[in-house]
Structures are given as structure tokens and as C-alpha cells.
CSV table of C-alpha atoms in Angstrom, one decimal:
chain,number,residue,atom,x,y,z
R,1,UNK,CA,-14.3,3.5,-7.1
R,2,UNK,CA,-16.1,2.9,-3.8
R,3,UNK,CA,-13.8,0.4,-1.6
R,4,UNK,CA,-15.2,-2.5,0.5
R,5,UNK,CA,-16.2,-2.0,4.3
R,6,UNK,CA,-13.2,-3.1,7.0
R,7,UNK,CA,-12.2,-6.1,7.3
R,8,UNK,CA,-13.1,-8.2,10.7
R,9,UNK,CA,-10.6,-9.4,12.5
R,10,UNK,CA,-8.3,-12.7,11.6
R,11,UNK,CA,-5.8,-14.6,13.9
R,12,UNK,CA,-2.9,-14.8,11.5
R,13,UNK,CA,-0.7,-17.1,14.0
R,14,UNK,CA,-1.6,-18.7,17.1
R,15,UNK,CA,0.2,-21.4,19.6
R,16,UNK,CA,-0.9,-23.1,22.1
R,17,UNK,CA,0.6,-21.6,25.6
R,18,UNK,CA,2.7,-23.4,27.9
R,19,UNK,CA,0.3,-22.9,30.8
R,20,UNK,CA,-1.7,-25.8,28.4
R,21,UNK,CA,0.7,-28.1,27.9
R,22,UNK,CA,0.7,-31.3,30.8
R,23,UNK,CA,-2.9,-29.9,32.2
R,24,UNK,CA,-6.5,-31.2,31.3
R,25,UNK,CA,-5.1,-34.6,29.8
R,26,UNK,CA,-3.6,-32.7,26.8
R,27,UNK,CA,-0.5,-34.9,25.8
R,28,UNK,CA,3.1,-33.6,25.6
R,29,UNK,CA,4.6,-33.1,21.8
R,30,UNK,CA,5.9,-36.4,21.5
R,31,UNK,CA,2.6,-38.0,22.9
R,32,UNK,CA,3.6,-38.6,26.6
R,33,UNK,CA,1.5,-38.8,29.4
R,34,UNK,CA,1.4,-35.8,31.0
R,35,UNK,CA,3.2,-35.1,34.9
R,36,UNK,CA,2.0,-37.0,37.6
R,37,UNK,CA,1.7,-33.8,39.8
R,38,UNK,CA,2.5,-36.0,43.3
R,39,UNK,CA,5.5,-37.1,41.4
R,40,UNK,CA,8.9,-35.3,42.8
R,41,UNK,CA,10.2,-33.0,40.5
R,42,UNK,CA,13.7,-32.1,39.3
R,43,UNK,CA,15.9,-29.3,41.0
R,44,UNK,CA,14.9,-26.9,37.4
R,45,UNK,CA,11.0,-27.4,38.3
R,46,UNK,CA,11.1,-23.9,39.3
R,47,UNK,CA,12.2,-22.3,36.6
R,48,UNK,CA,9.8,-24.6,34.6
R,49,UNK,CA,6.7,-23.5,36.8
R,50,UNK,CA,7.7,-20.0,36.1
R,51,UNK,CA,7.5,-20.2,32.2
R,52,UNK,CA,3.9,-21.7,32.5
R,53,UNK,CA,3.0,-18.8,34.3
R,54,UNK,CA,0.4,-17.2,31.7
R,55,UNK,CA,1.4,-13.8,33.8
R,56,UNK,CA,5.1,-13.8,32.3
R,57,UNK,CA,3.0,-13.4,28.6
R,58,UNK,CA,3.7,-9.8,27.1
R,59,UNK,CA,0.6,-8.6,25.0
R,60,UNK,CA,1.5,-5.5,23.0
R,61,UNK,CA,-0.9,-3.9,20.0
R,62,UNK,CA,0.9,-2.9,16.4
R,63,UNK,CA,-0.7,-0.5,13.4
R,64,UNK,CA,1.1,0.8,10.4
R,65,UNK,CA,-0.2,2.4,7.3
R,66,UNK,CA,1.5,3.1,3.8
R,67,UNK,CA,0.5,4.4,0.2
R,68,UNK,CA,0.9,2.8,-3.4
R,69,UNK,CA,1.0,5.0,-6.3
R,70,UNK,CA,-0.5,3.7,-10.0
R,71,UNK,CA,1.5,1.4,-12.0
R,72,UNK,CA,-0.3,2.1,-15.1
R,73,UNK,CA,-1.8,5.1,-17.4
R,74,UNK,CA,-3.9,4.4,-20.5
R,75,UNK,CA,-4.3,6.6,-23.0
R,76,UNK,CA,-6.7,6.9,-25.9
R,77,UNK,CA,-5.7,8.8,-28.9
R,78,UNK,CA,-8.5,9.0,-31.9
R,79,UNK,CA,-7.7,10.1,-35.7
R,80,UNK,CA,-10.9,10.7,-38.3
R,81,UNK,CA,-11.5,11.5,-41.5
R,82,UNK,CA,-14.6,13.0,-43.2
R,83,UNK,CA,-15.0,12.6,-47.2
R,84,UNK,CA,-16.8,12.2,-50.6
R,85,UNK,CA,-14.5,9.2,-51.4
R,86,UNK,CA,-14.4,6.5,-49.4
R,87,UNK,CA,-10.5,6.0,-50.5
R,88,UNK,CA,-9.5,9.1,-49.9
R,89,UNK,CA,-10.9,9.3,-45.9
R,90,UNK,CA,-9.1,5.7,-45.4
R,91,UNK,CA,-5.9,7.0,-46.5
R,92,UNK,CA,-6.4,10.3,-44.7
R,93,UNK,CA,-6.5,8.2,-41.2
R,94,UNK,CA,-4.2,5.3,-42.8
R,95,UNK,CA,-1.0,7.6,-43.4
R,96,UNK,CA,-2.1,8.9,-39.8
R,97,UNK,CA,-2.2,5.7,-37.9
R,98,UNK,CA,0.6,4.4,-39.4
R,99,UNK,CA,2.9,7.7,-38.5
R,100,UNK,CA,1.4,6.8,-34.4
R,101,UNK,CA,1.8,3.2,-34.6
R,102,UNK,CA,6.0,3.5,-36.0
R,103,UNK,CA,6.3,6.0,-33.2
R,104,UNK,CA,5.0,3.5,-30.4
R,105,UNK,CA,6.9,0.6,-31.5
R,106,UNK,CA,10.3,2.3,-30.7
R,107,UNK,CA,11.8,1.1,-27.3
R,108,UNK,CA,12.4,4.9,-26.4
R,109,UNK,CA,8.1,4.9,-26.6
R,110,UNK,CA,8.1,2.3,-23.8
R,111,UNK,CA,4.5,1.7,-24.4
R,112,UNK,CA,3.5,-2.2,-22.8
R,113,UNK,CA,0.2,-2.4,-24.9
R,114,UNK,CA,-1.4,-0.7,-27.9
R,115,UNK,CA,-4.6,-1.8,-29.3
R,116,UNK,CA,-6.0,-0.7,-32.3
R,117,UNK,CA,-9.8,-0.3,-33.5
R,118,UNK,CA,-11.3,1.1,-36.6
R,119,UNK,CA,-14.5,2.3,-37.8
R,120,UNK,CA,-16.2,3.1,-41.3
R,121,UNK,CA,-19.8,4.7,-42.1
R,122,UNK,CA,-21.3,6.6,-44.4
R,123,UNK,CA,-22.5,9.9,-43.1
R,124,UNK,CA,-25.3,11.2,-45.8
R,125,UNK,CA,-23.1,11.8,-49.0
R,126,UNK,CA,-19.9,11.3,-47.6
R,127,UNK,CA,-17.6,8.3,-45.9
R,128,UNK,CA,-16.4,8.8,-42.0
R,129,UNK,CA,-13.3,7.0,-40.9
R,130,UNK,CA,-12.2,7.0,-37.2
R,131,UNK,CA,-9.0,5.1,-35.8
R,132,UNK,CA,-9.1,4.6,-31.7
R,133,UNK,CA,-5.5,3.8,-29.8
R,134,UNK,CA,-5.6,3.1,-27.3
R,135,UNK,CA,-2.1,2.9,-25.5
R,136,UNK,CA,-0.6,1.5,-22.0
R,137,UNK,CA,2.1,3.0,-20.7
R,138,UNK,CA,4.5,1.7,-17.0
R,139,UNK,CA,6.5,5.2,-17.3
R,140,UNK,CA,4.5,8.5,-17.0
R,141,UNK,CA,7.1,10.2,-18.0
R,142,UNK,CA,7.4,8.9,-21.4
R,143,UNK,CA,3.7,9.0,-21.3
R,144,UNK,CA,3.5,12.7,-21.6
R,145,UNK,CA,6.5,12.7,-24.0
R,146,UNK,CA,4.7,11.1,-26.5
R,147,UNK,CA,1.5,12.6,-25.9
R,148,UNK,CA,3.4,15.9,-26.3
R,149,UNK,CA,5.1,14.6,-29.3
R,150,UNK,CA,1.6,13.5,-31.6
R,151,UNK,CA,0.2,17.2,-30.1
R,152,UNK,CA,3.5,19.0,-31.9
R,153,UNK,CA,3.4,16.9,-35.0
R,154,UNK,CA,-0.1,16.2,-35.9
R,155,UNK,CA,-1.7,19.7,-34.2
R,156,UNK,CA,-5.2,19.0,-34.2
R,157,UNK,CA,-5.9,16.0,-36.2
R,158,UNK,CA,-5.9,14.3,-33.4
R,159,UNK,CA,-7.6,14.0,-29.8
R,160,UNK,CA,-5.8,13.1,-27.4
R,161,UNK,CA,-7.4,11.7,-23.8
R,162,UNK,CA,-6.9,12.9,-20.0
R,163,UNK,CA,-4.9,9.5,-18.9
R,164,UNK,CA,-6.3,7.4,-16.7
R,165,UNK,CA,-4.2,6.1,-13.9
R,166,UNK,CA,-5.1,2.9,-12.0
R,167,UNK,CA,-3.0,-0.6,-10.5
R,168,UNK,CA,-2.6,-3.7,-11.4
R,169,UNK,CA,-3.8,-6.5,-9.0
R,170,UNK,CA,-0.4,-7.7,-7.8
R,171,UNK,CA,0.5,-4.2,-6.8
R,172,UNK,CA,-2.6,-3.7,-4.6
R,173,UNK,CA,-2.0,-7.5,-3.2
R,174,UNK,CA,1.7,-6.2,-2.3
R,175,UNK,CA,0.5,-3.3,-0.8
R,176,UNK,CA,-1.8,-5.4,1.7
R,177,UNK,CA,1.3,-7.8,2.3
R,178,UNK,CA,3.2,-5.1,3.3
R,179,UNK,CA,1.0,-2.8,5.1
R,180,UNK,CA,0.5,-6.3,7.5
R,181,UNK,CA,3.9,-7.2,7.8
R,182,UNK,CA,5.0,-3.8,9.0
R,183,UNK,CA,2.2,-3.6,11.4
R,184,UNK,CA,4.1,-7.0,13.2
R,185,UNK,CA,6.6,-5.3,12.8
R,186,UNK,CA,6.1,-2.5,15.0
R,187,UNK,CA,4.8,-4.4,17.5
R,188,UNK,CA,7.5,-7.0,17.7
R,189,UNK,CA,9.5,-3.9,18.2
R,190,UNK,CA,7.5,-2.9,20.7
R,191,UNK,CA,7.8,-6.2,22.3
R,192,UNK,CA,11.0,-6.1,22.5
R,193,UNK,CA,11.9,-2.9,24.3
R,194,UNK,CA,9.5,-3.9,26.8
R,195,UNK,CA,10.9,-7.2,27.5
R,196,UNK,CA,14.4,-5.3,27.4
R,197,UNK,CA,13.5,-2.9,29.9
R,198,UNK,CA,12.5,-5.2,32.2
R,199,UNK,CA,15.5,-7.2,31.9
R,200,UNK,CA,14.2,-10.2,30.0
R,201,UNK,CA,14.4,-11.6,26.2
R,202,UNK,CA,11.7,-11.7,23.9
R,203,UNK,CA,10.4,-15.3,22.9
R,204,UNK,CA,8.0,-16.6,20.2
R,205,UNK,CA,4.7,-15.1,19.6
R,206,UNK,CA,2.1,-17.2,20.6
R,207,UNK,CA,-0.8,-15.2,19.4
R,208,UNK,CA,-0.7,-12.5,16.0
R,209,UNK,CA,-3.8,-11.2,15.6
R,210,UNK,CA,-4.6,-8.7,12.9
R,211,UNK,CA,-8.1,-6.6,14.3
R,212,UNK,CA,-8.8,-4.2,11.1
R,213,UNK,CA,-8.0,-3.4,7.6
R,214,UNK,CA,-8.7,-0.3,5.9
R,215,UNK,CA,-8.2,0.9,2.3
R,216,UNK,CA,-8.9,4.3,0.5
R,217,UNK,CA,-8.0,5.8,-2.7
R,218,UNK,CA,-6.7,9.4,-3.2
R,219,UNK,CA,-6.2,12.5,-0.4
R,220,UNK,CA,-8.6,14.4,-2.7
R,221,UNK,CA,-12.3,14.2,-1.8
R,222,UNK,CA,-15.0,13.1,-4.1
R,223,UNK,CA,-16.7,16.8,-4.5
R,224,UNK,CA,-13.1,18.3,-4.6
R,225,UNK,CA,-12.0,15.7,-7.4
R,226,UNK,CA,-15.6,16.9,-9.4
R,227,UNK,CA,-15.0,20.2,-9.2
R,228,UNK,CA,-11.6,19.8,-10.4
R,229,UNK,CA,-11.9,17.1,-12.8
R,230,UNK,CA,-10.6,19.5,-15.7
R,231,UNK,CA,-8.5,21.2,-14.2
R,232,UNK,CA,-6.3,18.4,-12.4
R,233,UNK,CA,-2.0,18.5,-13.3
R,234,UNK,CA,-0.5,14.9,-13.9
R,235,UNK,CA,0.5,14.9,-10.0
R,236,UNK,CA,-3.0,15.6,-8.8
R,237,UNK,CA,-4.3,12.8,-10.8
R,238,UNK,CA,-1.4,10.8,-9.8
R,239,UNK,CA,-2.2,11.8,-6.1
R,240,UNK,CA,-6.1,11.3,-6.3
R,241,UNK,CA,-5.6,7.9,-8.1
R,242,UNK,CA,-2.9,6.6,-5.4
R,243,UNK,CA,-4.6,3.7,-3.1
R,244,UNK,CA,-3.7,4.1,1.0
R,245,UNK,CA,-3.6,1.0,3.4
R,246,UNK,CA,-3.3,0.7,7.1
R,247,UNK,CA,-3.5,-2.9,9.4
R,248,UNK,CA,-3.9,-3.2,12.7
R,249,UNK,CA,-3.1,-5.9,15.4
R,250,UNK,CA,-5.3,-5.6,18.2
R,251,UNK,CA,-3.4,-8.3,20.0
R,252,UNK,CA,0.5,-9.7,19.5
R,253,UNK,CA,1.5,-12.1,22.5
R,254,UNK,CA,4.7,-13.3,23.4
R,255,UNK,CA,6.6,-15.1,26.1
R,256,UNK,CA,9.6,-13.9,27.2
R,257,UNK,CA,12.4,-16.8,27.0
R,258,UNK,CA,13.9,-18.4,30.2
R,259,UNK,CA,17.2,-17.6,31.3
R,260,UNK,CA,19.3,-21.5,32.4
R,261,UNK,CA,18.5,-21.9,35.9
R,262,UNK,CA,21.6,-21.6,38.3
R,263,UNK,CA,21.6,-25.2,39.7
């Protein structure tokens, strides 16, 4: 499943710097004038000068990238029946479908959906029945038990199909979330060390800025995954279905905070 181009950029936070606040007419907070600048100013007006300074601003860049794994496998399991009667083909898939359908409602089976279809023709002198489940499982493991299971018990009266692995939508909208939030993460991190080797403490971003996003599915190429599509374990399908993120913040500004001024 092709995946859509990256994302442009998006400012995810931004505040207005101090260096703004008092110039150009642009009112304080509380809606006061701003400073007369001829006005004599208080013994702390030095420190205050120095926290406008847009050079005290640390600017440091962020990326992080993780991996979800499927949250669902469907699986489709189909029982027929070929006969002069049409009585005797519905039982023949009957007693079948009923033997899968007891076996799927016990909690061990831990299967969240099963749906069930039927279908009867007449095939030139004789009546076809066909019974489709098809089955959603959460655990994998149990998947393959009782894929296993049917195998062992009904041998080849029944087909059985590869399972298909993909996510629900909350999981790939998690993964996004996260992949993002680490991303500040790291570069609040970043932030920090820098502002602690230089003998400062890190303030409040004023700008988060999140440049690209980028999603692919699988570490398995799409010639590779053709030429193997038969041959693929459980893990490689697993592997080839699991969905990768990364994020990455171009630009993540702080100000360092102000020590009290020694008056």
C-alpha cells in the first residue's frame, strides 16, 4: 500500500519573543502602555534588557523515528461440499461449520470477529455448497493455534488462507503521536545540555516547529516481498506488514531563564 508524500512543515507551538513585547506599540499582557523609553528605569533594567536580547535564544533541531507492528490478522477459512442431493451437501458443510464456529467461540480461541457467509448453486446434476469464515484475531499466537488445530482435525476439507496482517487506525494515529513527541523530546534534551554547559537554565520554548514526516511500511522491498510472497514465515509477514515513522523538527527555540539580579 503506497503511503502519501511527506508532509510540509507545521509550527506546532509558537510564542511571541520578549524582544516583542513593549516595541512597535504592541501592548503589555494586561493591556498597558508600553515603556516610555526616556523614562528612568529601575536598578533590575539590566537584567531585563538582557532577557529581550533575541541573542540569549537557543535554537536546537530534534528527529526521532520508531516502528509499530500489526494489531490485527484476518483469516479466511472455506468448507464445500459437492453433491447429487441438495440435503446431503448442506449437511456435509453444516456439521463442518458448526464444528469451526463452537471452536471460535471459546475464550481460549480469542478470536474479536467472525463473520460468516454461505453459498448454494447447482453445478449441472449436482448441488455445491461453500461456507467462507472469515475470522479476526488480536493474538497471533492463538491465530496459528487454531489454524493448526482445523489443519489436524478436518485435514483437507478445508482451506485455510495466508493471514493478512494490517493496523487499526488508532494504532497508526498513536504511532504519529509518539514518533512527534519523542522528536521534542530529543531536542529539549538537547536544549538542555547546551544551556547547562554554558551555565544557564533552560526556559519555555518559544518556537516548536515540526519540518517533515515520513512513513513506510515493511524493511522488505516490493520485488523482494513478490518474489517471496509464498514463501514468507509468520515473522516475515509480520516484519513486511510493520508500518515505520520518523518526525523531524527543523527548529525548537528557547530562552534560557534569568537568574534574580544581585541588587
Amino acid at each position: 500500500m503506497p503511503w502519501p508524500a511527506t508532509s510540509q512543515s507545521r509550527v506546532l507551538a509558537e510564542l511571541a519573543p520578549l524582544s516583542e513585547r513593549g516595541r512597535d506599540d504592541i501592548p503589555g499582557p494586561n493591556g498597558e502602555a508600553p515603556p516610555n523609553p526616556n523614562t528612568q528605569l529601575p536598578p533590575c533594567a539590566p537584567a531585563l534588557a538582557w532577557a529581550q536580547n533575541p541573542a540569549r535564544e537557543v535554537h536546537v533541531s530534534g528527529a526521532a523515528q520508531r516502528s509499530c507492528g500489526p494489531d490485527r490478522a484476518s483469516v479466511t477459512v472455506k468448507i464445500s461440499s459437492t453433491k447429487t442431493s441438495a440435503a446431503e451437501a448442506k449437511n456435509s458443510v453444516g456439521r463442518r461449520l458448526d464444528y469451526i464456529t463452537q471452536n471460535l467461540q471459546k475464550p481460549a480461541a480469542q478470536a474479536e470477529n467472525v463473520t460468516v457467509t454461505k453459498d448454494f448453486s447447482r453445478i449441472e446434476n449436482a448441488y455445491h455448497m461453500e461456507a467462507e469464515i472469515c475470522i479476526t484475531f488480536t493474538e497471533f499466537g492463538k491465530m496459528q493455534d487454531i489454524c493448526n488445530f482445523l489443519v489436524e482435525k478436518l485435514d483437507s476439507s478445508v482451506v485455510i488462507s495466508p493471514p493478512q496482517f494490517y493496523h487499526t487506525p488508532g494504532a497508526i494515529e498513536n504511532l504519529r503521536r509518539q514518533v512527534c513527541l519523542s522528536a521534542v523530546e530529543n531536542a529539549w534534551r538537547k536544549a538542555q545540555e547546551v544551556c547547562q554547559l554554558v551555565g544557564q537554565s533552560l526556559g519555555k520554548p518559544l518556537l516548536i516547529k515540526e519540518e517533515e514526516t515520513k512513513e513506510w511500511e515493511g524493511q522488505i522491498d516490493n520485488q523482494q516481498l513478490s518474489d517471496l510472497a509464498g514463501s514468507l514465515s509468520i515473522q516475515q509477514k509480520i516484519q513486511s506488514a510493520t508500518i515505520y515513522a520518523s518526525s523531524k523538527l527543523c527548529d525548537l527555540e528557547y530562552i534560557p531563564e534569568l537568574e534574580s539580579p544581585h541588587l
